[in-house]
Structure formats: C-alpha cells, structure tokens
C-alpha cells in the first residue's frame, strides 16, 4: 500500500470517529451529552481492536477496548447481521465502566463480511436506581445504581426492538429523554457505518484491513520506543481512596498500592496490596483500572503517538480479583469510574515520579465532582412547554490540575480520564428551577511551589424546587492533593448546604443523598492541586501576577512564598 493511501485511510478513520460523536451530540436529550460532551465514539477493526477514536472521554474509550469485545462475543459474532445494533452498560455482564454510560455497538458489513465495528457511548442523565441522576454513592450493591443492561440487540435490520427499548426507558425517570438518547447514539453508529462503507467502495476492503493493521502496529512501535526512554527499574507508591461516609457506614479509607516495573520496551503495573472492594459506589471494574493505567503510560510518553489499541500492547496489568481496582459482582461502581480512577492515575504518577520527575505533575483534584439535583419542576408554564415534569441536573465541576515541571497547573478543569465540561449557566436557569448564584476560582487552592498548582472553582446553586435531592460525588475531602519536589498541597474538597434559616449542613466527598428545599443554597467546590518545586524559588514576577489575578492572597504570598514586596 502506498503511504499516501495509508495516511488517507488512517486519518479518515479518526475523522469518522469525530463525526460520529458530533452526530450523537446534536440530537441527544441528556444535557451532559449534548452540552457537556460527556460522550465518545470509536472505530474498531474486524477483530474488535480499537483503531481510531475522537478526542473524547478517556475512561469511555479505554474501557471500550474491553466492553466492545464482550458485547460482540455475548451476542455471537456469527449471529450478527447488517443493521444489527447492540446496547449494553453493565460493568459485569458488558465490560462497562459504570452504569450511566451506555454503549451502542454496530457491525459494519461489506458483501456479507464484517470489516469493522463502530461504537458510541454516552452518559444518560438518569438510568433509574436509588436516587435521581443515578449517582448515589451509598448503594448496597450495583442494583441500586440503575438498570443493568447486558449486551442485547436493540436494533435488527435497522429497526428498533420495541420490547427491549420499552423495558430500558421505562426503568428511568425520563423515558422520553432516554428515547432521544437512544436515537442519537444509534444515529452516530449509522453515520460511522455509512462513512466506512464509502471508504471501502473507494479503496477496497483489503486496503482498509491493511491500513487498520498498519496503524495498530505503528502505534505499538512508537509506544515501545517511548517506553525505552523511561529508565529501567522498579518504582512503587501507595495512597488511599476515601470511603463512603453515610450514616451507619464505616467510611474507612481503602489503601491502593502499585509496583511499576520498566524493562526495555515493556512496562508492568502490579496493584497487589490494594485493599478489598468496599461497600458503596467507589469500586473499579477491571476495564476502568486498565484504562487508568493505559492513560498514565500515554500521558508520560508521547502525546503525538496516534492513540489506538496498539499503544496498549507493551503494557501489562495485574490487579487482584476482589480488590477495589478489580471488583467482583455485585459491588457498586458509579464513582469508581470518576473518582477512584483518577486516584489510581495519581498513584501511578507518584510511582513514576522517581523515574521521570520532569514528566509528572503535582496531584490533582481527582474527581468529576458531580453535583446531581433531581425533583419536580414547580414552574407549570415550563412543564406545559417542555412536557417534562421531572427535572435532573448532572453536572461535573472543574478543580485544580497539578503543577508541571516547567509551568503552573491549570485552573478549574476536569483532569485525566474525564473531558466533560460544565453546563452553561443560561441553560441551567432557563430549563431548571435552579439559579447559579456564583461561579469563581478559589484563591490559595492551588498548592504553592516554584510552579503553582491549578486553582479549583466553586459553584453556588440556589434551589428553586419545592423539594429535591442533591448528591455530591467528590474526592480529596480528607487529604489534600500533594505537591512534588518541595511543592505544597492544594485545597480540599468542600460541599455545604446553607438554609434560609441560617442552618448549615456539610456534605462529605462521598456521602448520602441529601434533601434540599426552596431557597437552600448548595456550595460545591472540588479539591485544588499540588505545586511543583520549592515555593521560595518562584519568580517574583509570577507571584505578583498571581496577586493581581487574585489567584493567591497577600498572606499566602508572604508565608508560603517568602514574598516581601507590595502590590499597589
């Protein structure tokens, strides 16, 4: 194959993945999908190896390496026909990451032969379960997290299987919205199918097959070369994950440990010594731990390597069965995907800071820090206009990203495995009985250092529901994100409920769902992040710029950085 033809095919596959996501987002009902972009799309070869993906949600795409294969094998490859579409979400039966993320998988046929698979995955605003928004952490087991969908055929010959559709959407609090989400994700896979058909028509199935294989092998070669740049050795680290703090629960922290062995062009991660799976939704299915590990390796090597499954071939993983990083049925998992997973990444970075200190960053906020509201809309005019009596808001929050070896961290951002964004204030206030009273960066929440950690942000919501539930899923409410090489720790997670009568309730980073009422205010603040290097070595100009921007207070400048000047 000519190189120019290979590059056209390779880049076309990545473009197809991006177009699939756009098609899905345009018509999805869940705001976290169509506005927050909590959705992903990918293309797989005929052997179900991931060959192309968009710049989407890493935890969705890495875990799809496992879930796509599991979904196809559950139905049976030989049982698939053109126009068949598989739906699944289950962490145990479908290889998923957590229940709110729904995967739709479609085989692409050419002349009765499967030449590829395409996949869309999106976060649905509600899938049933114990609490509105389907993000309760104090669940006894996975049954409390929402409907479990094993791999089943949702479309046959591009016709919806009504019984399956009705069973799924009837187990959610917004069935009309979930119908639109299904159609949106189906549309994404339909677009992918059509675009791959066009490639085959123009270049041939053999050329497509060869380009996919070449792309996987090329990424593997580049990754092995990059791993050779990490000094051989054994690097270890340990930390902990915060337990669920619900009335009557122990809330005990769970230890996490890793031993990383680098040998030539291979790297092995051994999580032996990590604590057992715990009560509540903080456990990681193996697919999530694999993704966290793969993400770490990709982030520390070369971001220019085309990302596909070839990147993961030099990486091996050992995770004890029944541990918090390889849980067994029926352990709850919802926050394992969004909070425990980034803690695992910080753990791996901590270990490898001994090998490549110039490539790691200070510890980060490590959470989607989702604020989840749910209740009946008291605005009758809006209900008549929208047809939605029940309203749910699922919104991730940006915290601090750790400082780097040569520059400051990033303020108010999702980190590591999550790229979903906050919802526009205007959308929230127009469509929900919620007012966003404040949204601001928090001074001094970024750890001091030669390079300062990224600041966290705080959102303040005023409740317009007569009565509603609120759930917060965060991390680092007990131990602040550490700095490295003399850098200091960042700020802690914080969530408070302020009532009109002056009373105040504090919610832990992982706690029970609370009830709020009209006029209550909810303040939600993820953790900050750690600094890098000795704070006394920070340039005076940088300190003064931070003071002018309001990133640090004068007191912090004097006590942490040793600043002696003044700002007029």
Coordinates of C-alpha atoms in Angstrom, one line a residue:
X1 CA 0.0 0.0 0.0
X2 CA 1.3 3.5 -0.9
X3 CA 2.0 5.6 2.2
X4 CA -0.3 8.3 0.9
X5 CA -3.2 5.9 0.7
X6 CA -2.4 4.6 4.1
X7 CA -2.4 8.1 5.6
X8 CA -5.7 8.9 3.9
X9 CA -7.4 5.8 5.3
X10 CA -5.9 6.2 8.8
X11 CA -6.9 9.8 9.1
X12 CA -10.3 9.1 7.6
X13 CA -11.0 6.7 10.4
X14 CA -10.2 9.3 13.1
X15 CA -12.4 11.8 11.2
X16 CA -15.2 9.2 11.2
X17 CA -15.0 8.8 14.9
X18 CA -15.2 12.6 15.4
X19 CA -18.2 12.9 13.1
X20 CA -20.0 10.1 14.9
X21 CA -19.7 12.0 18.2
X22 CA -21.0 15.2 16.6
X23 CA -24.0 13.4 15.1
X24 CA -24.7 11.9 18.5
X25 CA -24.4 15.2 20.4
X26 CA -26.6 17.1 18.1
X27 CA -29.7 15.1 18.9
X28 CA -29.1 13.7 22.4
X29 CA -31.6 14.7 25.2
X30 CA -29.2 14.4 28.2
X31 CA -27.7 17.9 28.7
X32 CA -24.5 16.3 30.0
X33 CA -24.2 14.7 26.5
X34 CA -25.3 17.5 24.1
X35 CA -23.8 20.4 26.1
X36 CA -21.2 18.8 28.4
X37 CA -19.9 16.5 25.7
X38 CA -19.8 13.5 28.0
X39 CA -19.9 11.2 25.0
X40 CA -17.4 9.3 22.9
X41 CA -17.2 7.4 19.6
X42 CA -14.7 5.0 18.1
X43 CA -13.9 2.7 15.3
X44 CA -12.7 -0.9 15.7
X45 CA -11.3 -3.4 13.2
X46 CA -13.0 -6.7 12.4
X47 CA -11.2 -8.3 15.4
X48 CA -12.6 -5.7 17.7
X49 CA -9.4 -3.8 18.2
X50 CA -9.7 -0.1 18.7
X51 CA -8.1 1.6 15.7
X52 CA -9.4 5.2 15.9
X53 CA -11.2 7.5 18.4
X54 CA -12.0 11.1 18.9
X55 CA -10.6 13.4 21.4
X56 CA -13.4 12.4 23.8
X57 CA -13.7 10.9 27.2
X58 CA -10.6 8.7 28.0
X59 CA -12.4 6.5 30.5
X60 CA -15.1 5.7 28.0
X61 CA -12.7 4.9 25.2
X62 CA -10.1 2.9 27.2
X63 CA -12.8 0.7 28.8
X64 CA -14.4 0.2 25.3
X65 CA -11.4 -1.9 24.4
X66 CA -12.9 -4.5 26.7
X67 CA -16.6 -3.7 26.5
X68 CA -16.8 -3.9 22.7
X69 CA -15.3 -7.3 22.6
X70 CA -17.5 -8.5 25.5
X71 CA -20.6 -7.1 23.8
X72 CA -19.9 -8.8 20.4
X73 CA -19.0 -12.1 22.0
X74 CA -22.1 -12.1 24.2
X75 CA -24.4 -11.9 21.1
X76 CA -22.1 -14.1 19.0
X77 CA -20.3 -12.7 16.0
X78 CA -21.8 -15.2 13.6
X79 CA -25.3 -14.2 14.8
X80 CA -24.9 -10.6 13.7
X81 CA -26.5 -9.3 10.5
X82 CA -26.4 -5.9 8.7
X83 CA -28.3 -3.3 10.6
X84 CA -27.9 -5.1 14.0
X85 CA -27.1 -2.8 16.9
X86 CA -26.1 -3.9 20.4
X87 CA -26.8 -1.9 23.6
X88 CA -25.1 -2.5 26.9
X89 CA -24.0 -0.7 30.1
X90 CA -23.3 -3.4 32.7
X91 CA -20.0 -3.4 34.4
X92 CA -20.0 -7.1 34.9
X93 CA -22.0 -8.6 32.0
X94 CA -21.0 -6.0 29.4
X95 CA -17.5 -4.9 30.4
X96 CA -18.7 -1.3 31.0
X97 CA -17.1 1.4 33.1
X98 CA -20.2 2.5 35.1
X99 CA -24.0 2.1 34.6
X100 CA -24.8 5.7 33.4
X101 CA -22.5 5.3 30.4
X102 CA -24.5 3.5 27.7
X103 CA -22.6 1.8 24.8
X104 CA -24.1 1.1 21.4
X105 CA -22.1 -1.1 19.1
X106 CA -22.7 -1.8 15.4
X107 CA -21.0 -4.2 13.0
X108 CA -20.1 -2.8 9.6
X109 CA -20.8 -5.3 6.8
X110 CA -19.4 -5.3 3.2
X111 CA -20.6 -8.2 1.0
X112 CA -21.8 -10.2 4.0
X113 CA -18.4 -9.8 5.7
X114 CA -17.8 -7.8 8.9
X115 CA -15.0 -5.3 8.1
X116 CA -15.3 -3.1 11.2
X117 CA -17.3 -2.2 14.3
X118 CA -18.3 1.3 15.3
X119 CA -19.3 2.4 18.8
X120 CA -20.9 5.3 20.6
X121 CA -21.0 5.8 24.3
X122 CA -22.9 8.5 26.2
X123 CA -23.7 9.4 29.7
X124 CA -27.5 9.4 30.3
X125 CA -28.9 11.9 32.8
X126 CA -30.9 9.2 34.6
X127 CA -31.0 5.4 34.4
X128 CA -33.1 4.8 37.4
X129 CA -31.6 3.5 40.6
X130 CA -31.7 4.7 44.2
X131 CA -31.7 8.5 43.6
X132 CA -32.4 10.9 40.8
X133 CA -29.5 11.3 38.5
X134 CA -28.3 7.7 39.2
X135 CA -25.2 8.8 41.0
X136 CA -25.9 7.8 44.6
X137 CA -22.7 6.5 46.3
X138 CA -24.3 4.9 49.4
X139 CA -25.7 2.0 47.5
X140 CA -25.6 -1.5 49.0
X141 CA -24.8 -3.1 45.6
X142 CA -25.0 -2.4 41.9
X143 CA -28.7 -2.9 41.8
X144 CA -29.1 0.5 43.5
X145 CA -27.2 2.2 40.7
X146 CA -29.8 1.9 38.0
X147 CA -30.9 -0.5 35.3
X148 CA -28.4 -3.2 34.3
X149 CA -28.3 -3.7 30.5
X150 CA -26.4 -6.8 29.5
X151 CA -25.4 -6.9 25.8
X152 CA -28.7 -7.3 23.8
X153 CA -29.8 -6.4 20.3
X154 CA -31.6 -3.1 20.3
X155 CA -31.9 -2.8 16.5
X156 CA -32.4 -5.6 14.0
X157 CA -32.0 -4.7 10.3
X158 CA -32.1 -1.0 11.5
X159 CA -35.5 -1.5 13.1
X160 CA -35.9 -0.9 16.8
X161 CA -36.7 -3.9 19.0
X162 CA -39.6 -2.2 20.8
X163 CA -39.8 -4.6 23.7
X164 CA -36.1 -4.0 24.6
X165 CA -36.4 -0.3 24.2
X166 CA -39.5 -0.1 26.3
X167 CA -38.0 -2.2 29.1
X168 CA -35.0 0.1 29.3
X169 CA -36.6 3.5 29.1
X170 CA -39.4 2.5 31.5
X171 CA -36.8 2.0 34.2
X172 CA -35.6 5.6 34.1
X173 CA -37.2 8.8 35.4
X174 CA -37.3 10.5 32.0
X175 CA -38.3 7.9 29.4
X176 CA -38.9 10.4 26.6
X177 CA -35.4 11.8 27.1
X178 CA -33.9 8.4 27.0
X179 CA -35.7 7.6 23.7
X180 CA -33.9 10.6 22.2
X181 CA -30.6 9.5 23.7
X182 CA -31.0 6.0 22.1
X183 CA -31.8 7.5 18.7
X184 CA -28.9 9.9 19.0
X185 CA -26.4 7.2 19.7
X186 CA -27.9 5.0 17.0
X187 CA -27.5 7.9 14.6
X188 CA -23.8 8.1 15.5
X189 CA -23.2 4.5 14.6
X190 CA -25.3 4.8 11.4
X191 CA -23.0 7.6 10.3
X192 CA -20.0 5.6 11.1
X193 CA -21.3 2.6 9.1
X194 CA -22.0 4.8 6.1
X195 CA -18.6 6.5 6.1
X196 CA -16.7 3.2 6.4
X197 CA -18.8 1.8 3.5
X198 CA -17.7 4.8 1.4
X199 CA -14.1 4.1 2.2
X200 CA -14.4 0.5 1.2
X201 CA -16.2 1.4 -2.0
X202 CA -13.3 3.8 -3.0
X203 CA -10.3 1.9 -1.7
X204 CA -11.4 -1.7 -1.2
X205 CA -11.9 -3.9 1.9
X206 CA -8.3 -5.3 1.7
X207 CA -6.8 -1.8 1.8
X208 CA -9.0 -0.9 4.8
X209 CA -7.9 -4.0 6.6
X210 CA -4.2 -3.4 5.9
X211 CA -4.4 0.2 6.9
X212 CA -6.0 -0.7 10.3
X213 CA -3.3 -3.3 11.0
X214 CA -0.6 -0.9 10.0
X215 CA -1.9 1.8 12.2
X216 CA -2.1 -0.5 15.2
X217 CA 1.5 -1.8 14.6
X218 CA 2.8 1.7 14.0
X219 CA 1.4 3.0 17.3
X220 CA 2.8 -0.1 19.1
X221 CA 6.3 0.6 17.7
X222 CA 6.2 4.2 18.7
X223 CA 5.0 3.4 22.2
X224 CA 7.7 0.8 22.7
X225 CA 10.3 3.3 21.7
X226 CA 8.9 5.9 24.1
X227 CA 8.9 3.4 27.0
X228 CA 12.6 2.8 26.3
X229 CA 13.0 6.4 27.3
X230 CA 11.9 5.6 30.9
X231 CA 14.9 4.2 33.0
X232 CA 14.6 0.5 33.7
X233 CA 13.7 -0.2 37.3
X234 CA 11.0 -0.9 39.9
X235 CA 9.0 2.0 41.2
X236 CA 6.5 1.8 44.0
X237 CA 3.9 4.0 45.6
X238 CA 0.9 3.8 47.9
X239 CA -2.0 6.1 48.7
X240 CA -5.7 5.6 49.7
X241 CA -9.2 6.2 48.4
X242 CA -11.7 7.8 50.6
X243 CA -14.6 5.5 51.7
X244 CA -18.3 6.3 51.6
X245 CA -19.3 8.3 54.7
X246 CA -23.0 7.5 55.1
X247 CA -24.8 7.1 58.5
X248 CA -24.0 3.7 59.9
X249 CA -21.2 3.1 57.4
X250 CA -17.6 2.8 58.4
X251 CA -16.3 5.3 55.9
X252 CA -12.9 3.7 56.2
X253 CA -10.2 4.7 53.7
X254 CA -9.1 1.9 51.3
X255 CA -5.3 1.6 50.6
X256 CA -4.2 1.5 47.0
X257 CA -0.7 0.3 46.0
X258 CA 1.2 -0.1 42.8
X259 CA 4.6 -1.5 41.8
X260 CA 5.7 -0.4 38.3
X261 CA 8.4 -2.4 36.5
X262 CA 10.0 -0.9 33.5
X263 CA 12.1 -3.3 31.4
X264 CA 13.3 -2.2 28.0
X265 CA 10.2 -1.6 25.8
X266 CA 7.7 -3.1 28.3
X267 CA 6.1 -1.8 31.4
X268 CA 4.2 -3.8 34.0
X269 CA 1.8 -2.4 36.7
X270 CA 1.1 -4.6 39.7
X271 CA -1.6 -3.5 42.1
X272 CA -1.1 -6.2 44.7
X273 CA -1.6 -5.0 48.2
X274 CA -4.5 -2.8 47.2
X275 CA -7.4 -3.0 49.6
X276 CA -10.5 -5.2 49.1
X277 CA -13.6 -3.8 47.3
X278 CA -15.7 -1.7 49.6
X279 CA -19.4 -1.0 50.3
X280 CA -20.7 1.8 48.1
X281 CA -20.1 3.0 44.6
X282 CA -16.3 3.6 44.7
X283 CA -15.1 0.3 43.2
X284 CA -13.3 0.0 39.8
X285 CA -14.2 -2.8 37.3
X286 CA -11.1 -4.1 35.7
X287 CA -11.9 -2.1 32.5
X288 CA -11.6 1.1 34.5
X289 CA -8.3 0.2 36.1
X290 CA -6.9 -0.8 32.7
X291 CA -7.9 2.5 31.2
X292 CA -6.3 4.4 34.1
X293 CA -3.1 2.5 33.6
X294 CA -3.1 3.0 29.9
X295 CA -3.8 6.7 30.3
X296 CA -0.9 7.1 32.6
X297 CA 1.5 5.5 30.2
X298 CA 0.2 7.5 27.2
X299 CA 0.4 10.8 29.2
X300 CA 4.0 10.1 30.3
X301 CA 5.4 9.1 26.9
X302 CA 4.5 10.9 23.7
X303 CA 1.1 12.6 23.2
X304 CA 1.8 12.7 19.4
X305 CA 1.6 8.9 19.1
X306 CA -1.7 8.1 17.3
X307 CA -3.9 6.7 20.0
X308 CA -5.3 3.2 19.4
X309 CA -5.1 -0.2 20.9
X310 CA -1.6 -0.7 19.6
X311 CA -0.4 1.8 22.3
X312 CA -1.5 -0.6 25.0
X313 CA 0.3 -3.8 23.8
X314 CA 3.5 -3.1 25.7
X315 CA 1.6 -2.6 28.9
X316 CA 0.7 -5.5 31.2
X317 CA -1.5 -5.2 34.3
X318 CA -2.0 -7.3 37.4
X319 CA -5.0 -6.3 39.6
X320 CA -6.1 -8.6 42.5
X321 CA -9.6 -10.0 41.9
X322 CA -12.0 -8.7 44.6
X323 CA -9.9 -5.6 45.2
X324 CA -11.1 -2.0 44.8
X325 CA -9.3 -2.0 41.4
X326 CA -10.8 -5.2 40.1
X327 CA -14.1 -5.6 41.9
X328 CA -16.4 -8.6 41.6
X329 CA -20.2 -8.7 41.4
X330 CA -22.3 -7.2 42.9
X331 CA -20.1 -4.3 44.1
X332 CA -21.3 -0.8 43.3
X333 CA -19.1 1.1 40.8
X334 CA -20.5 4.5 39.8
X335 CA -17.8 6.7 41.4
X336 CA -15.1 4.2 40.8
X337 CA -15.1 5.4 37.3
X338 CA -14.9 9.1 38.1
X339 CA -13.2 9.4 41.4
X340 CA -11.2 6.2 42.2
X341 CA -9.9 6.0 38.6
X342 CA -8.1 9.4 38.8
X343 CA -6.7 8.5 42.2
X344 CA -5.2 5.4 40.6
X345 CA -3.6 7.7 37.9
X346 CA -2.2 9.9 40.6
X347 CA -0.8 6.8 42.3
X348 CA 0.9 5.7 39.1
X349 CA 2.3 9.2 38.5
X350 CA 3.6 9.2 42.1
X351 CA 5.5 5.9 41.5
X352 CA 6.9 7.1 38.2
X353 CA 7.9 10.5 39.5
X354 CA 11.0 8.6 40.7
X355 CA 11.9 7.6 37.1
X356 CA 10.8 10.7 35.1
X357 CA 10.4 13.6 37.5
X358 CA 10.3 16.1 34.6
X359 CA 7.2 14.5 33.2
X360 CA 4.8 14.1 36.2
X361 CA 2.6 16.8 37.7
X362 CA 1.5 17.6 41.2
X363 CA -1.5 15.6 42.4
X364 CA -4.8 16.9 41.0
X365 CA -8.4 17.2 42.2
X366 CA -9.1 13.6 41.0
X367 CA -12.9 13.8 40.7
X368 CA -15.7 14.6 38.3
X369 CA -17.1 16.1 41.5
X370 CA -20.6 15.8 40.1
X371 CA -23.4 17.8 41.6
X372 CA -26.7 16.0 41.0
X373 CA -30.1 17.5 41.6
X374 CA -33.5 15.9 41.0
X375 CA -37.1 16.8 41.6
X376 CA -40.4 18.0 40.3
X377 CA -40.4 21.3 38.4
X378 CA -42.8 23.7 40.2
X379 CA -43.0 26.0 37.1
X380 CA -46.2 24.9 35.5
X381 CA -45.8 27.0 32.4
X382 CA -42.4 25.4 31.7
X383 CA -43.8 21.9 32.3
X384 CA -46.5 22.6 29.7
X385 CA -43.9 23.9 27.3
X386 CA -41.4 21.2 27.7
X387 CA -43.6 18.2 28.8
X388 CA -41.0 17.5 31.5
X389 CA -42.4 17.4 35.0
X390 CA -39.3 15.7 36.4
X391 CA -36.0 17.6 36.2
X392 CA -32.5 16.3 36.9
X393 CA -29.2 18.1 36.7
X394 CA -26.0 16.1 36.4
X395 CA -23.0 18.4 36.3
X396 CA -19.3 17.8 36.7
X397 CA -17.2 20.5 38.2
X398 CA -13.7 21.7 37.4
X399 CA -11.0 21.6 40.1
X400 CA -7.2 22.1 40.0
X401 CA -4.7 20.3 37.8
X402 CA -1.3 19.8 39.4
X403 CA 1.7 22.0 38.6
X404 CA 4.2 20.8 36.0
X405 CA 8.0 20.8 36.0
X406 CA 8.1 23.9 33.8
X407 CA 4.8 25.7 34.3
X408 CA 1.8 26.2 36.6
X409 CA -1.1 23.8 36.8
X410 CA -4.4 24.5 35.1
X411 CA -7.3 26.2 36.9
X412 CA -10.9 25.0 37.1
X413 CA -10.6 21.9 34.8
X414 CA -11.6 18.3 34.6
X415 CA -8.4 16.1 34.8
X416 CA -7.2 12.8 33.4
X417 CA -10.0 10.5 32.4
X418 CA -12.8 13.0 32.1
X419 CA -13.2 15.7 29.5
X420 CA -16.8 16.6 30.1
X421 CA -17.5 20.3 30.7
X422 CA -19.8 22.3 32.9
X423 CA -23.2 23.2 31.6
X424 CA -23.8 26.8 30.6
X425 CA -25.4 28.9 33.4
X426 CA -28.0 30.2 30.9
X427 CA -29.2 26.7 30.0
X428 CA -29.5 25.6 33.7
X429 CA -31.5 28.7 34.7
X430 CA -33.8 28.6 31.6
X431 CA -34.6 24.9 31.8
X432 CA -34.5 24.0 35.5
X433 CA -35.6 25.5 38.9
X434 CA -32.0 26.3 39.8
X435 CA -30.2 29.6 39.9
X436 CA -26.4 29.7 39.7
X437 CA -25.5 32.5 42.1
X438 CA -21.8 32.2 41.8
X439 CA -19.0 30.5 39.8
X440 CA -15.5 31.6 40.7
X441 CA -11.9 30.4 41.2
X442 CA -10.9 29.9 44.8
X443 CA -7.8 31.8 45.9
X444 CA -5.0 29.8 47.5
X445 CA -6.5 26.5 46.5
X446 CA -3.5 25.7 44.2
X447 CA -0.6 24.4 46.1
X448 CA 2.4 26.7 46.4
X449 CA 5.5 25.8 44.5
X450 CA 8.1 27.1 42.1
X451 CA 5.3 26.3 39.8
X452 CA 1.9 26.8 41.4
X453 CA -0.9 24.2 41.3
X454 CA -4.1 24.9 39.4
X455 CA -6.9 26.5 41.4
X456 CA -10.2 24.9 41.9
X457 CA -13.6 26.6 41.2
X458 CA -16.7 26.9 43.3
X459 CA -20.3 27.0 42.1
X460 CA -23.1 28.2 44.3
X461 CA -26.7 27.0 43.4
X462 CA -29.9 28.4 44.8
X463 CA -32.7 25.8 44.9
X464 CA -36.0 26.6 43.2
X465 CA -37.5 23.2 43.7
X466 CA -40.1 22.8 46.5
X467 CA -38.2 19.7 47.4
X468 CA -35.4 17.9 45.6
X469 CA -32.5 15.5 46.1
X470 CA -28.8 16.5 45.9
X471 CA -25.9 14.2 45.5
X472 CA -22.2 15.1 45.5
X473 CA -19.5 12.7 44.4
X474 CA -16.0 14.0 45.1
X475 CA -12.6 13.1 46.3
X476 CA -9.8 14.5 48.5
X477 CA -12.1 15.7 51.2
X478 CA -9.7 14.4 53.9
X479 CA -6.2 14.5 52.4
X480 CA -5.3 17.4 50.1
X481 CA -3.6 16.7 46.8
X482 CA 0.1 16.6 47.4
X483 CA 2.8 18.7 45.7
X484 CA 6.1 17.2 44.5
X485 CA 9.8 18.0 44.9
X486 CA 9.1 20.7 47.6
X487 CA 5.7 21.8 46.2
X488 CA 2.9 22.2 48.8
X489 CA -0.5 20.6 48.9
X490 CA -3.6 22.2 47.4
X491 CA -7.1 22.8 48.8
X492 CA -9.6 20.2 50.0
X493 CA -13.0 19.3 48.5
X494 CA -15.9 21.1 50.1
X495 CA -19.7 21.0 49.9
X496 CA -22.1 22.8 52.1
X497 CA -25.9 23.3 52.2
X498 CA -27.0 26.7 53.5
X499 CA -30.7 27.1 54.5
X500 CA -32.6 30.4 54.7
X501 CA -33.0 29.9 58.5
X502 CA -29.2 30.1 58.9
X503 CA -28.6 26.4 59.5
X504 CA -25.8 24.7 57.6
X505 CA -25.1 21.1 56.6
X506 CA -21.7 19.8 55.4
X507 CA -21.6 17.0 52.8
X508 CA -18.6 14.7 52.7
X509 CA -16.8 14.0 49.5
X510 CA -18.6 10.7 49.4
X511 CA -21.8 10.6 51.4
X512 CA -25.6 10.1 51.3
X513 CA -28.0 11.9 49.1
X514 CA -29.5 14.9 50.9
X515 CA -32.9 16.6 50.6
X516 CA -33.0 20.3 49.8
X517 CA -35.8 22.8 49.7
X518 CA -36.8 26.1 48.2
X519 CA -34.3 28.8 49.0
X520 CA -31.5 26.4 50.1
X521 CA -28.1 27.2 48.6
X522 CA -25.6 24.5 47.7
X523 CA -21.9 25.4 47.5
X524 CA -19.8 22.8 45.7
X525 CA -16.0 23.0 45.4
X526 CA -13.7 20.3 44.1
X527 CA -10.2 19.9 45.5
X528 CA -7.4 22.1 44.2
X529 CA -4.0 20.7 43.2
X530 CA -0.4 20.3 44.3
X531 CA 2.6 22.6 43.5
X532 CA 5.9 21.6 41.9
X533 CA 9.2 22.6 43.4
X534 CA 10.2 24.9 46.3
X535 CA 7.8 27.9 46.6
X536 CA 10.7 30.2 47.6
X537 CA 12.2 29.7 44.2
X538 CA 9.1 31.1 42.4
X539 CA 9.8 34.1 40.3
X540 CA 8.8 37.4 42.0
X541 CA 7.0 38.5 38.7
X542 CA 4.9 35.3 38.9
X543 CA 4.0 35.9 42.5
X544 CA 2.9 39.5 41.7
X545 CA 1.0 38.3 38.7
X546 CA -0.9 35.8 40.9
X547 CA -1.7 38.6 43.4
X548 CA -3.0 40.8 40.7
X549 CA -5.1 38.0 39.3
X550 CA -6.5 37.1 42.7
X551 CA -5.0 33.6 42.5
X552 CA -3.2 33.9 45.8
X553 CA -3.7 36.2 48.8
X554 CA -1.0 38.5 50.2
X555 CA -0.8 36.4 53.3
X556 CA -0.1 33.3 51.3
X557 CA 2.5 35.2 49.2
X558 CA 4.3 36.2 52.4
X559 CA 4.0 33.0 54.4
X560 CA 4.3 30.4 51.7
X561 CA 6.5 32.1 49.0
X562 CA 8.5 34.4 51.2
X563 CA 7.4 37.5 49.2
X564 CA 8.5 40.8 50.7
X565 CA 7.2 43.2 48.1
X566 CA 4.0 45.1 47.8
X567 CA 1.3 45.5 45.1
X568 CA -0.2 48.9 44.5

